[in-house]
């Protein structure tokens, strides 16, 4: 006759232990999967966002190699093209501002209140993640004016550039910015999953 404690240890508790162990393993596996799904999702959106910023930057510097006046036309043609090319696979990206140059860049409805919040509290420059209708996610981050941008968005603009801008954008409101000012936001909306 084996002692009770030995029976209990080898018998039901042992089984219980292994069941608990299995449960723990399954749980941590599930948690690990959720984690990596979220990471993947973030990285997919982040990738598009990064690409968008890089493409805009290289379009601008390519244009500027030709001269500022040419760069204005490059921005006009390339910027919307870049946004529409990257707006695929359920992801949409764009730039907007409280002082627009191109009215076509008007903020989507869900971006408008966030843009307003950034303007009302100019010290807040954290990116924003929000849940959108139809199981979509939204991301918004501020665009801060750099010294290089003042050539076309600054307080003093060379005549040739100013004329070009006025011809292409008669309703331009995107001048008079100083380096460090909030120029607008980059936004992205995308579906969760489907990676
Ligand atoms: C060579 C002139 C030029 C320079 C330099 C320039 N931009 Fe622009 N920017 C433009 C033009 C032209 C548009 C309108 C593009 C379009 O039609 O979508 C524009 C549009 C924008 C928009 C979209 C919102 C709107 O008002 O239509 C943002 C945001 C913006 N520029 C930010 C910047 C920032 C930040 C920099 C510096 C890194 C910069 N720009 C440098 C010419 C310029």
PDB file of C-alpha atoms and ligand atoms in Angstrom:
ATOM      1  CA  UNK A   1       0.000   0.000   0.000  1.00  0.00           C
ATOM      2  CA  UNK A   2       1.637   3.303  -1.098  1.00  0.00           C
ATOM      3  CA  UNK A   3       1.337   6.332   1.161  1.00  0.00           C
ATOM      4  CA  UNK A   4      -1.405   8.812   0.199  1.00  0.00           C
ATOM      5  CA  UNK A   5       1.015  11.668  -0.487  1.00  0.00           C
ATOM      6  CA  UNK A   6       3.008   9.564  -2.950  1.00  0.00           C
ATOM      7  CA  UNK A   7      -0.161   8.460  -4.714  1.00  0.00           C
ATOM      8  CA  UNK A   8      -1.435  12.017  -4.870  1.00  0.00           C
ATOM      9  CA  UNK A   9       1.856  13.353  -6.139  1.00  0.00           C
ATOM     10  CA  UNK A  10       2.218  10.804  -8.907  1.00  0.00           C
ATOM     11  CA  UNK A  11      -1.472  10.501  -9.652  1.00  0.00           C
ATOM     12  CA  UNK A  12      -4.030  13.299  -9.976  1.00  0.00           C
ATOM     13  CA  UNK A  13      -1.690  16.183  -9.133  1.00  0.00           C
ATOM     14  CA  UNK A  14       0.772  15.055 -11.682  1.00  0.00           C
ATOM     15  CA  UNK A  15      -1.929  14.973 -14.330  1.00  0.00           C
ATOM     16  CA  UNK A  16      -3.177  18.316 -13.096  1.00  0.00           C
ATOM     17  CA  UNK A  17       0.308  19.722 -13.266  1.00  0.00           C
ATOM     18  CA  UNK A  18       0.770  18.657 -16.800  1.00  0.00           C
ATOM     19  CA  UNK A  19      -2.678  19.940 -17.759  1.00  0.00           C
ATOM     20  CA  UNK A  20      -1.853  23.293 -16.237  1.00  0.00           C
ATOM     21  CA  UNK A  21       1.465  23.214 -17.987  1.00  0.00           C
ATOM     22  CA  UNK A  22      -0.229  22.510 -21.297  1.00  0.00           C
ATOM     23  CA  UNK A  23      -2.724  25.297 -20.688  1.00  0.00           C
ATOM     24  CA  UNK A  24       0.085  27.676 -19.864  1.00  0.00           C
ATOM     25  CA  UNK A  25       1.923  26.664 -22.999  1.00  0.00           C
ATOM     26  CA  UNK A  26      -1.173  27.109 -25.155  1.00  0.00           C
ATOM     27  CA  UNK A  27      -1.870  30.515 -23.564  1.00  0.00           C
ATOM     28  CA  UNK A  28       1.618  31.795 -24.058  1.00  0.00           C
ATOM     29  CA  UNK A  29       1.557  30.520 -27.627  1.00  0.00           C
ATOM     30  CA  UNK A  30      -1.698  32.397 -28.251  1.00  0.00           C
ATOM     31  CA  UNK A  31      -0.315  35.529 -26.633  1.00  0.00           C
ATOM     32  CA  UNK A  32       2.831  35.207 -28.720  1.00  0.00           C
ATOM     33  CA  UNK A  33       0.684  34.868 -31.864  1.00  0.00           C
ATOM     34  CA  UNK A  34      -1.400  37.928 -31.027  1.00  0.00           C
ATOM     35  CA  UNK A  35       1.755  39.853 -30.318  1.00  0.00           C
ATOM     36  CA  UNK A  36       3.357  38.952 -33.570  1.00  0.00           C
ATOM     37  CA  UNK A  37       0.113  39.644 -35.487  1.00  0.00           C
ATOM     38  CA  UNK A  38       0.005  43.126 -33.964  1.00  0.00           C
ATOM     39  CA  UNK A  39       3.648  43.657 -34.732  1.00  0.00           C
ATOM     40  CA  UNK A  40       3.183  42.537 -38.294  1.00  0.00           C
ATOM     41  CA  UNK A  41       0.196  44.808 -38.638  1.00  0.00           C
ATOM     42  CA  UNK A  42       2.142  47.716 -37.259  1.00  0.00           C
ATOM     43  CA  UNK A  43       5.085  46.980 -39.427  1.00  0.00           C
ATOM     44  CA  UNK A  44       2.934  46.800 -42.552  1.00  0.00           C
ATOM     45  CA  UNK A  45       1.387  50.177 -41.829  1.00  0.00           C
ATOM     46  CA  UNK A  46       4.727  51.558 -40.679  1.00  0.00           C
ATOM     47  CA  UNK A  47       6.340  50.335 -43.882  1.00  0.00           C
ATOM     48  CA  UNK A  48       3.823  52.180 -46.045  1.00  0.00           C
ATOM     49  CA  UNK A  49       4.196  55.286 -43.908  1.00  0.00           C
ATOM     50  CA  UNK A  50       7.972  55.172 -44.116  1.00  0.00           C
ATOM     51  CA  UNK A  51       7.802  54.652 -47.870  1.00  0.00           C
ATOM     52  CA  UNK A  52       5.430  57.610 -48.178  1.00  0.00           C
ATOM     53  CA  UNK A  53       7.802  59.899 -46.285  1.00  0.00           C
ATOM     54  CA  UNK A  54      10.854  58.672 -48.204  1.00  0.00           C
ATOM     55  CA  UNK A  55       9.132  59.031 -51.585  1.00  0.00           C
ATOM     56  CA  UNK A  56       8.004  62.567 -50.746  1.00  0.00           C
ATOM     57  CA  UNK A  57      11.473  63.482 -49.586  1.00  0.00           C
ATOM     58  CA  UNK A  58      13.213  62.088 -52.642  1.00  0.00           C
ATOM     59  CA  UNK A  59      10.655  63.680 -54.995  1.00  0.00           C
ATOM     60  CA  UNK A  60      11.356  67.000 -53.306  1.00  0.00           C
ATOM     61  CA  UNK A  61      15.128  66.677 -53.448  1.00  0.00           C
ATOM     62  CA  UNK A  62      15.028  65.424 -57.052  1.00  0.00           C
ATOM     63  CA  UNK A  63      12.875  68.417 -57.963  1.00  0.00           C
ATOM     64  CA  UNK A  64      15.157  70.796 -56.096  1.00  0.00           C
ATOM     65  CA  UNK A  65      18.159  69.583 -58.051  1.00  0.00           C
ATOM     66  CA  UNK A  66      16.420  71.148 -61.024  1.00  0.00           C
ATOM     67  CA  UNK A  67      15.746  74.376 -59.148  1.00  0.00           C
ATOM     68  CA  UNK A  68      12.959  75.552 -56.839  1.00  0.00           C
ATOM     69  CA  UNK A  69      10.605  76.616 -59.585  1.00  0.00           C
ATOM     70  CA  UNK A  70      10.802  73.176 -61.192  1.00  0.00           C
ATOM     71  CA  UNK A  71      10.447  71.595 -57.761  1.00  0.00           C
ATOM     72  CA  UNK A  72       7.049  73.263 -57.378  1.00  0.00           C
ATOM     73  CA  UNK A  73       5.805  71.449 -60.496  1.00  0.00           C
ATOM     74  CA  UNK A  74       7.420  68.219 -59.314  1.00  0.00           C
ATOM     75  CA  UNK A  75       5.573  68.502 -55.980  1.00  0.00           C
ATOM     76  CA  UNK A  76       2.351  69.225 -57.803  1.00  0.00           C
ATOM     77  CA  UNK A  77       2.604  66.159 -60.013  1.00  0.00           C
ATOM     78  CA  UNK A  78       4.461  63.729 -57.786  1.00  0.00           C
ATOM     79  CA  UNK A  79       2.972  64.294 -54.319  1.00  0.00           C
ATOM     80  CA  UNK A  80      -0.599  63.229 -55.199  1.00  0.00           C
ATOM     81  CA  UNK A  81       0.759  60.368 -57.346  1.00  0.00           C
ATOM     82  CA  UNK A  82       2.867  59.017 -54.495  1.00  0.00           C
ATOM     83  CA  UNK A  83      -0.111  59.085 -52.137  1.00  0.00           C
ATOM     84  CA  UNK A  84      -2.383  57.301 -54.598  1.00  0.00           C
ATOM     85  CA  UNK A  85       0.244  54.698 -55.499  1.00  0.00           C
ATOM     86  CA  UNK A  86       0.748  53.813 -51.849  1.00  0.00           C
ATOM     87  CA  UNK A  87      -2.973  53.865 -51.114  1.00  0.00           C
ATOM     88  CA  UNK A  88      -3.440  50.202 -51.925  1.00  0.00           C
ATOM     89  CA  UNK A  89      -4.263  46.937 -50.236  1.00  0.00           C
ATOM     90  CA  UNK A  90      -6.785  48.678 -48.006  1.00  0.00           C
ATOM     91  CA  UNK A  91      -4.304  51.298 -46.817  1.00  0.00           C
ATOM     92  CA  UNK A  92      -4.846  54.990 -47.554  1.00  0.00           C
ATOM     93  CA  UNK A  93      -2.292  57.721 -46.914  1.00  0.00           C
ATOM     94  CA  UNK A  94      -2.281  61.461 -47.365  1.00  0.00           C
ATOM     95  CA  UNK A  95      -1.093  64.841 -46.131  1.00  0.00           C
ATOM     96  CA  UNK A  96      -3.277  67.690 -45.044  1.00  0.00           C
ATOM     97  CA  UNK A  97      -3.043  71.031 -43.326  1.00  0.00           C
ATOM     98  CA  UNK A  98      -5.012  73.772 -41.572  1.00  0.00           C
ATOM     99  CA  UNK A  99      -3.527  76.098 -44.257  1.00  0.00           C
ATOM    100  CA  UNK A 100      -3.775  74.271 -47.537  1.00  0.00           C
ATOM    101  CA  UNK A 101      -1.915  74.855 -50.747  1.00  0.00           C
ATOM    102  CA  UNK A 102      -3.868  72.325 -52.767  1.00  0.00           C
ATOM    103  CA  UNK A 103      -7.565  72.114 -51.781  1.00  0.00           C
ATOM    104  CA  UNK A 104      -7.516  68.459 -52.949  1.00  0.00           C
ATOM    105  CA  UNK A 105      -5.464  67.742 -49.818  1.00  0.00           C
ATOM    106  CA  UNK A 106      -8.385  68.630 -47.526  1.00  0.00           C
ATOM    107  CA  UNK A 107      -8.500  66.498 -44.380  1.00  0.00           C
ATOM    108  CA  UNK A 108     -10.724  63.403 -44.358  1.00  0.00           C
ATOM    109  CA  UNK A 109     -13.568  63.738 -41.809  1.00  0.00           C
ATOM    110  CA  UNK A 110     -11.832  61.666 -39.138  1.00  0.00           C
ATOM    111  CA  UNK A 111      -8.547  63.598 -39.437  1.00  0.00           C
ATOM    112  CA  UNK A 112     -10.139  67.052 -39.113  1.00  0.00           C
ATOM    113  CA  UNK A 113     -10.743  66.967 -35.302  1.00  0.00           C
ATOM    114  CA  UNK A 114      -7.243  65.574 -34.656  1.00  0.00           C
ATOM    115  CA  UNK A 115      -5.685  68.310 -36.797  1.00  0.00           C
ATOM    116  CA  UNK A 116      -7.695  70.847 -34.786  1.00  0.00           C
ATOM    117  CA  UNK A 117      -6.416  69.362 -31.525  1.00  0.00           C
ATOM    118  CA  UNK A 118      -2.814  69.738 -32.698  1.00  0.00           C
ATOM    119  CA  UNK A 119      -3.488  73.386 -33.576  1.00  0.00           C
ATOM    120  CA  UNK A 120      -5.244  74.130 -30.293  1.00  0.00           C
ATOM    121  CA  UNK A 121      -2.376  72.683 -28.276  1.00  0.00           C
ATOM    122  CA  UNK A 122       0.813  73.332 -30.196  1.00  0.00           C
ATOM    123  CA  UNK A 123       2.893  71.584 -27.528  1.00  0.00           C
ATOM    124  CA  UNK A 124       1.288  68.212 -28.383  1.00  0.00           C
ATOM    125  CA  UNK A 125       3.209  66.526 -31.117  1.00  0.00           C
ATOM    126  CA  UNK A 126       2.667  62.887 -30.248  1.00  0.00           C
ATOM    127  CA  UNK A 127       1.377  60.682 -33.075  1.00  0.00           C
ATOM    128  CA  UNK A 128      -2.230  59.527 -32.640  1.00  0.00           C
ATOM    129  CA  UNK A 129      -3.680  56.056 -33.107  1.00  0.00           C
ATOM    130  CA  UNK A 130      -7.441  55.805 -33.280  1.00  0.00           C
ATOM    131  CA  UNK A 131     -10.111  53.219 -33.938  1.00  0.00           C
ATOM    132  CA  UNK A 132     -12.229  54.127 -36.957  1.00  0.00           C
ATOM    133  CA  UNK A 133     -15.643  53.029 -38.162  1.00  0.00           C
ATOM    134  CA  UNK A 134     -15.897  49.814 -40.169  1.00  0.00           C
ATOM    135  CA  UNK A 135     -13.149  48.104 -38.189  1.00  0.00           C
ATOM    136  CA  UNK A 136     -10.408  50.347 -39.537  1.00  0.00           C
ATOM    137  CA  UNK A 137      -7.518  51.977 -37.761  1.00  0.00           C
ATOM    138  CA  UNK A 138      -6.268  55.526 -38.111  1.00  0.00           C
ATOM    139  CA  UNK A 139      -2.833  57.004 -37.598  1.00  0.00           C
ATOM    140  CA  UNK A 140      -1.941  60.699 -37.635  1.00  0.00           C
ATOM    141  CA  UNK A 141       1.384  62.392 -37.066  1.00  0.00           C
ATOM    142  CA  UNK A 142       2.301  66.080 -37.176  1.00  0.00           C
ATOM    143  CA  UNK A 143       4.470  67.559 -39.932  1.00  0.00           C
ATOM    144  CA  UNK A 144       6.882  70.140 -38.609  1.00  0.00           C
ATOM    145  CA  UNK A 145       8.318  72.734 -40.969  1.00  0.00           C
ATOM    146  CA  UNK A 146      12.046  72.365 -41.670  1.00  0.00           C
ATOM    147  CA  UNK A 147      14.297  75.246 -42.806  1.00  0.00           C
ATOM    148  CA  UNK A 148      14.402  73.763 -46.333  1.00  0.00           C
ATOM    149  CA  UNK A 149      10.606  74.019 -46.612  1.00  0.00           C
ATOM    150  CA  UNK A 150      10.638  77.803 -46.137  1.00  0.00           C
ATOM    151  CA  UNK A 151      11.665  78.263 -49.795  1.00  0.00           C
ATOM    152  CA  UNK A 152       8.070  77.429 -50.741  1.00  0.00           C
ATOM    153  CA  UNK A 153       6.135  77.737 -47.462  1.00  0.00           C
ATOM    154  CA  UNK A 154       8.092  80.406 -45.571  1.00  0.00           C
ATOM    155  CA  UNK A 155       7.557  84.052 -44.763  1.00  0.00           C
ATOM    156  CA  UNK A 156       9.693  85.371 -47.609  1.00  0.00           C
ATOM    157  CA  UNK A 157       9.467  83.570 -50.932  1.00  0.00           C
ATOM    158  CA  UNK A 158      11.519  84.363 -54.043  1.00  0.00           C
ATOM    159  CA  UNK A 159       9.415  86.075 -56.709  1.00  0.00           C
ATOM    160  CA  UNK A 160       9.859  83.363 -59.328  1.00  0.00           C
ATOM    161  CA  UNK A 161       8.655  80.678 -56.894  1.00  0.00           C
ATOM    162  CA  UNK A 162       5.840  82.842 -55.542  1.00  0.00           C
ATOM    163  CA  UNK A 163       4.584  83.539 -59.092  1.00  0.00           C
ATOM    164  CA  UNK A 164       4.693  79.869 -59.973  1.00  0.00           C
ATOM    165  CA  UNK A 165       2.794  78.938 -56.820  1.00  0.00           C
ATOM    166  CA  UNK A 166       0.193  81.643 -57.393  1.00  0.00           C
ATOM    167  CA  UNK A 167      -0.409  80.448 -60.948  1.00  0.00           C
ATOM    168  CA  UNK A 168      -0.777  76.803 -59.952  1.00  0.00           C
ATOM    169  CA  UNK A 169      -2.570  77.380 -56.641  1.00  0.00           C
ATOM    170  CA  UNK A 170      -4.634  80.574 -56.742  1.00  0.00           C
ATOM    171  CA  UNK A 171      -6.097  79.836 -53.280  1.00  0.00           C
ATOM    172  CA  UNK A 172      -2.749  79.023 -51.657  1.00  0.00           C
ATOM    173  CA  UNK A 173      -2.751  79.514 -47.885  1.00  0.00           C
ATOM    174  CA  UNK A 174       0.449  77.551 -47.202  1.00  0.00           C
ATOM    175  CA  UNK A 175       2.917  80.426 -46.839  1.00  0.00           C
ATOM    176  CA  UNK A 176       4.128  82.379 -43.831  1.00  0.00           C
ATOM    177  CA  UNK A 177       5.412  79.355 -41.882  1.00  0.00           C
ATOM    178  CA  UNK A 178       8.577  79.411 -39.766  1.00  0.00           C
ATOM    179  CA  UNK A 179      10.873  76.442 -39.090  1.00  0.00           C
ATOM    180  CA  UNK A 180       9.445  74.481 -36.164  1.00  0.00           C
ATOM    181  CA  UNK A 181       5.828  75.460 -36.991  1.00  0.00           C
ATOM    182  CA  UNK A 182       3.168  72.835 -37.383  1.00  0.00           C
ATOM    183  CA  UNK A 183       2.724  72.619 -41.158  1.00  0.00           C
ATOM    184  CA  UNK A 184       0.024  69.938 -41.118  1.00  0.00           C
ATOM    185  CA  UNK A 185      -0.273  66.206 -40.630  1.00  0.00           C
ATOM    186  CA  UNK A 186       0.417  62.930 -42.357  1.00  0.00           C
ATOM    187  CA  UNK A 187      -2.468  60.510 -42.001  1.00  0.00           C
ATOM    188  CA  UNK A 188      -3.056  56.882 -42.757  1.00  0.00           C
ATOM    189  CA  UNK A 189      -6.090  54.644 -42.404  1.00  0.00           C
ATOM    190  CA  UNK A 190      -5.855  50.909 -42.739  1.00  0.00           C
ATOM    191  CA  UNK A 191      -7.662  47.702 -41.893  1.00  0.00           C
ATOM    192  CA  UNK A 192      -6.428  45.433 -39.123  1.00  0.00           C
ATOM    193  CA  UNK A 193      -5.360  41.945 -40.166  1.00  0.00           C
ATOM    194  CA  UNK A 194      -5.209  40.965 -43.852  1.00  0.00           C
ATOM    195  CA  UNK A 195      -1.462  41.044 -43.974  1.00  0.00           C
TER     196      UNK A 195
HETATM  197  C1  LIG B   1       9.781  73.558 -54.128  1.00  0.00           C
HETATM  198  C2  LIG B   1       8.709  74.038 -53.311  1.00  0.00           C
HETATM  199  C3  LIG B   1       8.327  73.263 -52.090  1.00  0.00           C
HETATM  200  C4  LIG B   1       9.117  72.935 -51.046  1.00  0.00           C
HETATM  201  C5  LIG B   1      10.607  73.203 -50.871  1.00  0.00           C
HETATM  202  C6  LIG B   1       8.253  72.262 -50.093  1.00  0.00           C
HETATM  203  N1  LIG B   1       6.979  72.213 -50.551  1.00  0.00           N
HETATM  204 FE1  LIG B   1       5.377  71.501 -49.563  1.00  0.00          FE
HETATM  205  N2  LIG B   1       4.216  71.827 -51.171  1.00  0.00           N
HETATM  206  C7  LIG B   1       4.662  72.377 -52.350  1.00  0.00           C
HETATM  207  C8  LIG B   1       3.610  72.256 -53.345  1.00  0.00           C
HETATM  208  C9  LIG B   1       3.679  72.720 -54.787  1.00  0.00           C
HETATM  209  C10 LIG B   1       2.530  71.601 -52.700  1.00  0.00           C
HETATM  210  C11 LIG B   1       1.194  71.192 -53.305  1.00  0.00           C
HETATM  211  C12 LIG B   1       1.317  69.731 -53.743  1.00  0.00           C
HETATM  212  C13 LIG B   1       0.026  69.191 -54.254  1.00  0.00           C
HETATM  213  O1  LIG B   1      -0.506  69.747 -55.219  1.00  0.00           O
HETATM  214  O2  LIG B   1      -0.460  68.195 -53.656  1.00  0.00           O
HETATM  215  C14 LIG B   1       2.955  71.348 -51.340  1.00  0.00           C
HETATM  216  C15 LIG B   1       2.147  70.720 -50.406  1.00  0.00           C
HETATM  217  C16 LIG B   1       2.547  70.425 -49.145  1.00  0.00           C
HETATM  218  C17 LIG B   1       1.695  69.789 -48.153  1.00  0.00           C
HETATM  219  C18 LIG B   1       0.273  69.254 -48.369  1.00  0.00           C
HETATM  220  C19 LIG B   1      -0.802  70.132 -47.828  1.00  0.00           C
HETATM  221  C20 LIG B   1      -1.167  71.305 -48.708  1.00  0.00           C
HETATM  222  O3  LIG B   1      -1.013  72.428 -48.215  1.00  0.00           O
HETATM  223  O4  LIG B   1      -1.612  71.092 -49.865  1.00  0.00           O
HETATM  224  C21 LIG B   1       2.436  69.678 -47.027  1.00  0.00           C
HETATM  225  C22 LIG B   1       1.990  69.092 -45.700  1.00  0.00           C
HETATM  226  C23 LIG B   1       3.749  70.224 -47.320  1.00  0.00           C
HETATM  227  N3  LIG B   1       3.771  70.683 -48.613  1.00  0.00           N
HETATM  228  C24 LIG B   1       4.790  70.246 -46.432  1.00  0.00           C
HETATM  229  C25 LIG B   1       6.096  70.565 -46.801  1.00  0.00           C
HETATM  230  C26 LIG B   1       7.235  70.367 -45.931  1.00  0.00           C
HETATM  231  C27 LIG B   1       7.184  69.831 -44.512  1.00  0.00           C
HETATM  232  C28 LIG B   1       8.327  70.757 -46.648  1.00  0.00           C
HETATM  233  C29 LIG B   1       9.786  70.671 -46.240  1.00  0.00           C
HETATM  234  C30 LIG B   1      10.273  69.354 -45.910  1.00  0.00           C
HETATM  235  C31 LIG B   1       7.870  71.223 -47.934  1.00  0.00           C
HETATM  236  N4  LIG B   1       6.511  71.072 -48.005  1.00  0.00           N
HETATM  237  C32 LIG B   1       8.687  71.737 -48.907  1.00  0.00           C
HETATM  238  C33 LIG B   1       5.880  72.952 -52.586  1.00  0.00           C
HETATM  239  C34 LIG B   1       6.971  72.799 -51.769  1.00  0.00           C
END
